[in-house]
Amino acid sequence: MKVGIIGSGGREHALCCSLKKSNNIEEIYCFPGNAGTNSIAKNIDIDLKNFEKLKDYIIKNKIDFIIIGPEKPLVDGIVDFLEKFNIKVFGPNRIASQLEGSKIFTKKLCEKYKIPTAKFGIFSSIKPALSFLKNSNYPIVIKADGLAAGKGVYISENYSEAYVAVKEIFNGKFGKAENLLIEEYLDGEEMSFFIISDGKNYKMFGTAQDHKRVFEGDRGKNTGGMGAYSPSRLETDELNQKIINKIIEPTLRGLKDIKCEYKGFLYAGLMIINGEPFLIEYNVRMGDPECQTLLPKLKTDFSMIIKKCFEQKLGDLNIEWHKDKSICIVLCSKGYPDTYKNNIALNLKKIDLKKNQFIFHAGTKILKNEIVSNGGRVLNIVTMSNDLKLARENSIELLNRINWKNGFYRKDIGYRVIQ
Ligand code: AMP
Ligand code: GLY
C-alpha cells in the first residue's frame, strides 16, 4: 500500500517511522515533510492550504490512504474535501474538528453533556471582559477562541496581566477574535489521554505527560511542547475508566447526536484534581511531542491499526504496547517560542543511537546537502527504558553529543516522576 502523511513536524516523522516498519507499506509520501522524513519517504512540497493540488497529486500517484498530522488542515475541512473524491483519509471531519478549532463549541458540549471542565464565561468585546476581570479571583485563565498553536492561553496572576491578555487577543494577536473565554483556574496535574476511533469503535491509545512551558520547573511562556514522557505517572485503571465514562463517552455521544462520527485520533488534555479528571481542551490529532513518545512503545503493526479503522473493525484488534516507558526531549532553536534563526546547520553524521533510542526530526530541512534548522522545535530525542531516569540521562547524553550551539532544551522533562 501507498500512504501519504500530511505535516512536517516530529509527530509526522514518528508516524512515518512506524509505518515504515510494516511489510504492508510499499511507499510513503510526506506533504511537505522534513529532513528526517526525507530519508524514508518522498517529501512532496505542496502548500497544505491548497487542497485541490493535494487531491490531484494523491489521485495521480494512486496513494491508498492519507493520515493527517496537524490540526489546521483538519479544522479547515481537508477530510470532507478529500473524501468527496473517494480518497481514504484518517482524521476527523470539519464538524468534529471543532472540538479543537472552537473552544466555545467544546465548552457548550461540556455544558450539555455534563462533562467536567473549568467554569467559564464567553465575552465578545473588551469592556465587559475587563469589568468581569475587575471583580474576579486570581489566577484566572484567558483564552483566544480559535487555533493558536498552543499559545493563545494566558494564565493571569492579577488584573494588570489579565488586561494585557484581553487587549492582545482582541487586537488580533492570534488572528481575528470575535470571542474570548475567561475560565476558572484549575489547580491540579495535567495528563494527556489518547484514543483512536474508527467512527464506530474506539480504543485507548496511551497516556503521556507533556511539559508545555519553555523553562525548567514549568516556568515561562507556553510552547507547542518541550518534552513528554509516557505513560503519565497518574495513569491507573480506575482513572482511565473515569476519563472514559465522564469525558470520552459523553463527547462521542454528543457528536453522534449531531450526526457526526468521530474518526481519527482524539487527544484529551486533562487536569487531574484529587483523582478526578477535568477536561482542559480537546485536540483532534495526536499530540506533538506525545506522539513521538508513544509510537515507539507500540507493538502492534501501526498500518494494521489504520487499516482496521478504515474497515470500521477496530473493535476486532487488540492493540499491544511494549512495557518500557519512554521520554522525549525537544531540542529547540534559541529564542523559541519568540523569534529565532533558521537555516543553522546540524551535524548528525557521526551520531550513533543506543538500542531503543530515536531521533525524530521536527523543524529541519535539507539545504545544499546539509541538514539545517527550519523552525522553533528542531529535533525530538526519544529513549525507551524500564527506568525513566536512565531514559532521560541517555537522551541528554545524546543531546550533548549532538552539541548544537544554536539550541536549548529542558533537562528536567519528567521531573514529577523522576526522583
Ligand atoms: P490549552 O491550549 O487550552 O491546552 O491550554 C494550554 C495550557 O494552559 C494547558 O496545557 C494548561 O497548562 C493551561 N491551562 C489551560 N486552561 C487551564 C485552566 N482552566 N486551569 C489551569 N491551567 C489551564
Ligand atoms: N503537546 C501539545 C499538543 O500537541 O498540543
Coordinates of C-alpha atoms and ligand atoms in Angstrom, one line a residue:
M1 CA 0.0 0.0 0.0
K2 CA 1.0 3.6 -0.6
V3 CA 0.4 6.0 2.2
G4 CA 0.5 9.8 2.5
I5 CA 1.2 11.8 5.6
I6 CA 0.2 15.4 5.9
G7 CA 2.5 17.6 8.1
S8 CA 6.1 18.4 8.7
G9 CA 6.9 18.0 12.4
G10 CA 8.3 15.4 14.8
R11 CA 4.9 13.8 15.0
E12 CA 4.8 13.2 11.3
H13 CA 8.4 11.8 11.2
A14 CA 7.3 9.4 14.0
L15 CA 4.2 8.4 12.1
C16 CA 6.4 7.7 9.0
C17 CA 8.8 5.6 11.1
S18 CA 6.0 3.5 12.5
L19 CA 4.5 2.9 9.0
K20 CA 8.0 2.1 7.6
K21 CA 8.2 -0.9 9.9
S22 CA 5.2 -2.6 8.3
N23 CA 5.6 -5.0 5.4
N24 CA 2.3 -3.8 4.0
I25 CA 3.6 -0.3 3.2
E26 CA 5.5 0.0 -0.1
E27 CA 5.8 3.8 -0.3
I28 CA 5.3 6.7 2.0
Y29 CA 4.7 10.3 0.8
C30 CA 5.1 13.2 3.2
F31 CA 3.4 16.6 2.5
P32 CA 5.7 18.5 2.9
G33 CA 7.8 16.5 5.5
N34 CA 11.2 17.5 6.8
A35 CA 14.9 16.4 6.6
G36 CA 14.0 13.3 8.7
T37 CA 11.1 12.1 6.6
N38 CA 13.2 12.8 3.5
S39 CA 15.4 9.7 4.3
I40 CA 12.5 7.3 4.5
A41 CA 9.7 8.9 2.5
K42 CA 9.1 11.0 -0.6
N43 CA 8.8 14.6 0.5
I44 CA 6.3 16.5 -1.7
D45 CA 6.3 20.2 -1.4
I46 CA 2.7 21.2 -1.8
D47 CA 1.1 24.1 0.2
L48 CA -1.2 22.5 2.8
K49 CA -3.8 25.1 2.1
N50 CA -4.0 24.0 -1.5
F51 CA -6.4 21.1 -1.1
E52 CA -7.0 20.9 -4.9
K53 CA -3.4 20.4 -5.6
L54 CA -3.0 17.8 -2.9
K55 CA -6.0 15.9 -4.2
D56 CA -4.6 15.9 -7.7
Y57 CA -1.3 14.5 -6.5
I58 CA -2.9 11.8 -4.4
I59 CA -5.1 10.6 -7.2
K60 CA -2.3 10.8 -9.8
N61 CA 0.0 8.8 -7.7
K62 CA -2.6 6.3 -6.6
I63 CA -2.0 6.8 -2.9
D64 CA -4.2 4.4 -0.9
F65 CA -4.8 6.4 2.2
I66 CA -3.8 9.6 3.9
I67 CA -3.1 10.4 7.6
I68 CA -3.5 14.0 8.7
G69 CA -1.0 15.1 11.4
P70 CA -1.7 18.7 12.3
E71 CA -4.9 20.4 13.4
K72 CA -5.0 23.3 10.9
P73 CA -6.0 21.3 7.7
L74 CA -8.5 19.2 9.8
V75 CA -10.2 22.3 11.1
D76 CA -10.2 23.7 7.6
G77 CA -12.1 20.6 6.4
I78 CA -9.4 18.6 4.5
V79 CA -11.1 15.3 5.4
D80 CA -14.5 16.4 3.9
F81 CA -12.8 17.7 0.8
L82 CA -10.7 14.6 0.0
E83 CA -13.5 12.2 0.8
K84 CA -15.6 13.8 -1.9
F85 CA -13.1 12.3 -4.3
N86 CA -13.2 8.9 -2.6
I87 CA -9.8 9.3 -1.1
K88 CA -9.5 7.4 2.2
V89 CA -8.4 9.8 4.9
F90 CA -7.7 9.1 8.6
G91 CA -8.8 12.1 10.6
P92 CA -12.0 13.8 11.8
N93 CA -14.2 15.9 9.6
R94 CA -14.8 19.6 9.8
I95 CA -17.6 19.4 12.2
A96 CA -15.8 17.1 14.6
S97 CA -12.7 19.1 14.4
Q98 CA -14.4 22.0 16.1
L99 CA -13.6 20.1 19.3
E100 CA -10.1 21.7 18.8
G101 CA -11.0 24.6 16.4
S102 CA -13.5 26.3 18.7
K103 CA -13.1 26.2 22.4
I104 CA -16.6 27.6 22.7
F105 CA -18.0 24.6 20.7
T106 CA -16.3 22.3 23.2
K107 CA -17.4 24.2 26.3
K108 CA -21.0 24.1 25.1
L109 CA -20.8 20.4 24.5
C110 CA -19.4 20.0 28.1
E111 CA -22.3 22.0 29.4
K112 CA -24.9 20.0 27.6
Y113 CA -23.4 16.6 28.4
K114 CA -22.2 17.5 32.0
I115 CA -18.6 16.8 31.1
P116 CA -16.4 18.1 34.0
T117 CA -14.4 21.2 32.9
A118 CA -13.5 24.6 34.3
K119 CA -16.3 27.1 34.8
F120 CA -16.2 29.7 32.1
G121 CA -17.7 32.8 30.5
I122 CA -17.7 33.9 26.9
F123 CA -17.0 37.6 26.1
S124 CA -17.4 39.2 22.7
S125 CA -15.9 42.7 23.5
I126 CA -13.2 44.3 25.6
K127 CA -15.4 46.3 28.1
P128 CA -17.5 43.5 29.6
A129 CA -14.5 41.2 29.7
L130 CA -12.5 43.8 31.7
S131 CA -15.3 44.7 34.1
F132 CA -15.7 40.9 34.8
L133 CA -12.0 40.6 35.4
K134 CA -12.0 43.6 37.9
N135 CA -14.1 41.5 40.3
S136 CA -12.5 38.1 39.7
N137 CA -10.3 35.8 41.8
Y138 CA -6.8 35.2 40.6
P139 CA -5.1 33.4 38.9
I140 CA -7.6 33.3 36.1
V141 CA -7.3 31.8 32.6
I142 CA -8.0 33.8 29.4
K143 CA -8.2 32.1 26.0
A144 CA -8.5 33.1 22.4
D145 CA -11.3 31.0 20.8
G146 CA -9.7 29.7 17.7
L147 CA -6.4 27.8 16.9
A148 CA -3.3 29.4 18.3
A149 CA -0.6 26.7 18.1
G150 CA -0.8 26.2 21.9
K151 CA 0.0 29.9 22.5
G152 CA -3.4 31.6 22.8
V153 CA -3.8 30.8 26.6
Y154 CA -2.9 33.3 29.3
I155 CA -2.8 32.4 33.0
S156 CA -3.1 35.8 34.6
E157 CA -2.0 36.4 38.2
N158 CA -3.6 39.8 38.6
Y159 CA -5.8 42.3 36.8
S160 CA -3.0 44.1 35.0
E161 CA -1.8 40.8 33.4
A162 CA -5.4 40.0 32.5
Y163 CA -5.8 43.4 30.9
V164 CA -2.8 42.7 28.6
A165 CA -4.3 39.3 27.7
V166 CA -7.7 40.7 26.7
K167 CA -6.1 43.5 24.7
E168 CA -3.8 41.2 22.9
I169 CA -6.5 38.7 22.0
F170 CA -9.0 41.3 20.8
N171 CA -6.2 43.2 18.9
G172 CA -5.8 40.1 16.8
K173 CA -2.5 38.6 18.1
F174 CA -3.9 35.1 17.4
G175 CA -6.0 36.1 14.3
K176 CA -9.3 37.9 14.2
A177 CA -11.0 37.4 17.6
E178 CA -14.8 37.6 17.9
N179 CA -14.8 36.0 21.3
L180 CA -12.6 35.1 24.2
L181 CA -13.1 32.8 27.1
I182 CA -12.4 33.5 30.7
E183 CA -12.0 30.4 32.7
E184 CA -11.6 29.3 36.3
Y185 CA -8.0 28.3 37.1
L186 CA -7.8 24.5 37.7
D187 CA -5.1 23.6 40.2
G188 CA -4.0 20.1 39.6
E189 CA -1.7 17.9 37.5
E190 CA -2.0 17.7 33.7
M191 CA -2.3 14.4 31.8
S192 CA -2.7 13.8 28.1
F193 CA -5.1 10.9 27.3
F194 CA -5.4 9.5 23.7
I195 CA -7.9 7.4 21.9
I196 CA -8.1 6.2 18.3
S197 CA -11.5 5.9 16.8
D198 CA -12.9 4.4 13.6
G199 CA -16.3 6.2 13.8
K200 CA -18.0 3.2 15.4
N201 CA -15.4 1.7 17.8
Y202 CA -12.6 3.3 19.7
K203 CA -9.6 2.1 21.7
M204 CA -7.4 3.8 24.3
F205 CA -4.1 4.9 22.7
G206 CA -1.9 5.6 25.7
T207 CA -1.3 8.5 28.1
A208 CA 1.5 10.9 28.5
Q209 CA 2.5 14.0 30.5
D210 CA 3.7 16.9 28.4
H211 CA 5.8 19.9 29.5
K212 CA 4.4 23.0 27.7
R213 CA 6.3 25.8 29.4
V214 CA 9.5 26.9 27.9
F215 CA 11.7 26.9 31.1
E216 CA 12.7 24.3 33.7
G217 CA 10.3 23.9 36.6
D218 CA 7.4 24.6 34.2
R219 CA 8.0 28.3 34.1
G220 CA 7.9 30.9 31.3
K221 CA 5.7 31.0 28.2
N222 CA 3.6 28.2 26.8
T223 CA 5.1 26.4 23.8
G224 CA 3.9 23.7 21.5
G225 CA 5.6 21.2 23.9
M226 CA 9.2 21.0 25.3
G227 CA 9.1 17.2 26.0
A228 CA 6.9 14.5 27.3
Y229 CA 7.1 11.1 28.9
S230 CA 4.7 8.1 28.8
P231 CA 2.8 6.7 30.5
S232 CA 1.6 9.5 32.7
R233 CA 2.5 8.9 36.3
L234 CA -1.1 9.5 37.1
E235 CA -2.4 6.6 35.0
T236 CA -4.4 3.9 36.8
D237 CA -7.2 1.6 35.5
E238 CA -9.6 3.4 37.8
L239 CA -8.7 6.9 36.5
N240 CA -8.8 5.6 32.9
Q241 CA -12.3 4.4 33.5
K242 CA -13.4 7.7 34.9
I243 CA -12.0 9.5 32.0
I244 CA -13.8 7.3 29.6
N245 CA -17.1 7.4 31.4
K246 CA -17.2 11.1 32.3
I247 CA -15.3 12.7 29.3
I248 CA -14.8 10.5 26.3
E249 CA -18.1 8.6 26.1
P250 CA -20.3 11.7 26.6
T251 CA -18.2 13.6 24.0
L252 CA -18.7 10.9 21.4
R253 CA -22.4 10.7 22.2
G254 CA -22.7 14.5 21.8
L255 CA -21.1 14.2 18.4
K256 CA -23.4 11.3 17.4
D257 CA -26.4 13.5 18.4
I258 CA -25.4 16.0 15.8
K259 CA -24.9 13.1 13.3
C260 CA -21.2 13.1 13.4
E261 CA -19.0 10.1 13.7
Y262 CA -15.5 10.7 15.1
K263 CA -12.7 9.1 13.0
G264 CA -9.1 9.7 13.9
F265 CA -7.0 10.3 17.0
L266 CA -8.6 12.2 19.8
Y267 CA -6.4 13.8 22.5
A268 CA -8.0 14.9 25.7
G269 CA -5.9 17.5 27.6
L270 CA -6.9 16.9 31.2
M271 CA -6.3 18.4 34.7
I272 CA -6.5 15.7 37.4
I273 CA -7.6 17.1 40.8
N274 CA -7.7 14.8 43.7
G275 CA -8.1 11.8 41.4
E276 CA -10.9 13.4 39.4
P277 CA -10.5 14.3 35.7
F278 CA -11.4 17.7 34.2
L279 CA -11.3 18.5 30.5
I280 CA -9.0 21.4 29.7
E281 CA -9.1 21.1 25.9
Y282 CA -9.5 18.6 23.1
N283 CA -7.1 18.2 20.2
V284 CA -8.4 16.3 17.2
R285 CA -5.0 14.7 16.4
M286 CA -2.0 13.1 18.1
G287 CA 0.0 15.4 20.4
D288 CA 3.4 16.7 19.5
P289 CA 5.7 15.6 21.2
E290 CA 3.4 13.0 22.8
C291 CA 3.2 11.1 19.6
Q292 CA 6.9 10.7 19.3
T293 CA 7.0 9.5 22.9
L294 CA 4.1 7.0 22.4
L295 CA 4.6 5.4 19.0
P296 CA 8.0 3.7 19.7
K297 CA 6.1 1.9 22.5
L298 CA 3.6 0.4 20.1
K299 CA 4.0 -3.3 19.4
T300 CA 1.0 -3.8 17.1
D301 CA 1.6 -3.0 13.4
F302 CA 0.5 0.6 13.0
S303 CA -0.6 0.2 9.4
M304 CA -2.9 -2.7 10.6
I305 CA -4.5 -0.4 13.1
I306 CA -5.2 2.2 10.5
K307 CA -6.5 -0.4 8.1
K308 CA -8.9 -1.7 10.7
C309 CA -10.1 1.9 11.2
F310 CA -10.9 2.2 7.6
E311 CA -12.9 -1.1 7.8
Q312 CA -14.5 0.2 11.0
K313 CA -13.3 -3.0 12.6
L314 CA -11.0 -1.5 15.3
G315 CA -13.1 -3.5 17.8
D316 CA -11.5 -6.8 16.5
L317 CA -8.0 -5.6 17.2
N318 CA -6.0 -5.9 20.4
I319 CA -3.6 -3.0 20.5
E320 CA -0.4 -4.1 22.2
W321 CA 2.4 -1.9 23.8
H322 CA 5.9 -2.5 25.0
K323 CA 6.2 -2.4 28.8
D324 CA 9.1 0.1 28.7
K325 CA 8.5 3.7 29.5
S326 CA 9.6 6.4 27.2
I327 CA 10.8 10.0 27.3
C328 CA 11.1 12.7 24.7
I329 CA 13.2 15.8 25.0
V330 CA 12.7 18.6 22.4
L331 CA 15.8 20.4 21.1
C332 CA 14.7 24.0 20.3
S333 CA 16.2 26.9 18.5
K334 CA 17.5 29.6 20.9
G335 CA 14.8 32.2 21.2
Y336 CA 11.8 29.9 20.8
P337 CA 8.8 30.4 21.3
D338 CA 9.6 34.0 20.3
T339 CA 12.0 34.8 17.5
Y340 CA 14.8 32.5 16.4
K341 CA 17.1 32.0 13.4
N342 CA 16.5 29.3 10.8
N343 CA 18.9 27.6 8.4
I344 CA 21.5 26.8 11.1
A345 CA 23.4 23.6 10.3
L346 CA 23.0 20.5 12.5
N347 CA 25.7 17.8 12.4
L348 CA 24.1 14.4 12.8
K349 CA 26.5 12.4 10.7
K350 CA 28.5 10.7 13.4
I351 CA 25.7 10.2 15.9
D352 CA 25.2 6.6 16.9
L353 CA 22.0 5.7 18.6
K354 CA 21.7 3.3 21.6
K355 CA 19.1 0.5 21.4
N356 CA 15.6 1.9 21.9
Q357 CA 16.7 5.4 21.0
F358 CA 15.3 7.5 18.3
I359 CA 15.9 11.0 16.8
F360 CA 12.7 12.4 15.2
H361 CA 13.2 15.5 13.1
A362 CA 10.8 18.4 13.6
G363 CA 11.9 21.8 12.3
T364 CA 14.6 20.6 9.9
K365 CA 15.2 20.7 6.1
I366 CA 17.9 19.9 3.6
L367 CA 19.8 22.9 2.3
K368 CA 22.7 22.3 -0.1
N369 CA 23.0 18.7 1.1
E370 CA 23.2 19.7 4.7
I371 CA 20.6 19.3 7.5
V372 CA 19.6 22.8 8.8
S373 CA 17.1 24.1 11.3
N374 CA 13.7 25.2 10.0
G375 CA 11.6 26.0 13.0
G376 CA 11.4 26.6 16.7
R377 CA 11.3 22.9 17.7
V378 CA 14.0 21.2 15.8
L379 CA 14.7 17.6 17.0
N380 CA 13.0 15.2 19.3
I381 CA 15.2 12.8 21.2
V382 CA 13.4 9.7 22.5
T383 CA 14.7 7.0 24.7
M384 CA 12.8 3.9 25.9
S385 CA 13.7 2.1 29.1
N386 CA 12.1 0.5 32.1
D387 CA 13.8 3.2 34.1
L388 CA 12.7 6.8 33.1
K389 CA 15.7 8.3 34.9
L390 CA 18.1 6.3 32.8
A391 CA 16.0 7.1 29.7
R392 CA 16.3 10.8 30.4
E393 CA 20.1 10.5 31.1
N394 CA 20.5 8.7 27.8
S395 CA 18.5 11.3 25.9
I396 CA 20.6 14.1 27.5
E397 CA 23.8 12.3 26.7
L398 CA 22.8 12.1 23.1
L399 CA 21.9 15.8 23.1
N400 CA 25.4 16.5 24.4
R401 CA 26.9 14.6 21.6
I402 CA 24.8 16.5 19.0
N403 CA 26.1 19.6 20.8
W404 CA 24.1 22.1 18.7
K405 CA 25.3 25.5 19.6
N406 CA 22.1 27.3 18.4
G407 CA 19.9 25.1 20.6
F408 CA 18.5 24.7 24.1
Y409 CA 16.4 22.1 25.8
R410 CA 14.8 21.3 29.2
K411 CA 16.9 18.9 31.3
D412 CA 14.0 18.3 33.7
I413 CA 11.4 16.6 31.5
G414 CA 9.6 14.1 33.7
Y415 CA 10.7 15.7 36.9
R416 CA 7.5 14.9 38.6
V417 CA 8.1 11.2 38.2
I418 CA 11.9 11.1 38.2
Q419 CA 13.4 11.4 41.7
Ligands
AMP1 P1 -4.9 24.8 26.1 O1 -4.3 25.4 24.9 O2 -6.3 25.0 26.4 O3 -4.5 23.4 26.3 O4 -4.1 25.5 27.3 C1 -2.7 25.4 27.4 C2 -2.2 25.2 28.8 O5 -2.7 26.2 29.6 C3 -2.7 23.9 29.3 O6 -2.0 22.8 29.0 C4 -2.6 24.2 30.8 O7 -1.3 24.0 31.3 C5 -3.0 25.6 30.9 N1 -4.5 25.8 31.2 C6 -5.4 25.9 30.3 N2 -6.6 26.0 30.9 C7 -6.4 26.0 32.2 C8 -7.2 26.1 33.3 N3 -8.6 26.3 33.2 N4 -6.7 26.0 34.5 C9 -5.3 25.8 34.7 N5 -4.5 25.7 33.6 C10 -5.0 25.8 32.4
GLY2 N1 1.9 18.8 23.0 C1 0.7 19.5 23.0 C2 0.0 19.5 21.7 O1 0.3 18.7 20.8 O2 -1.0 20.2 21.5

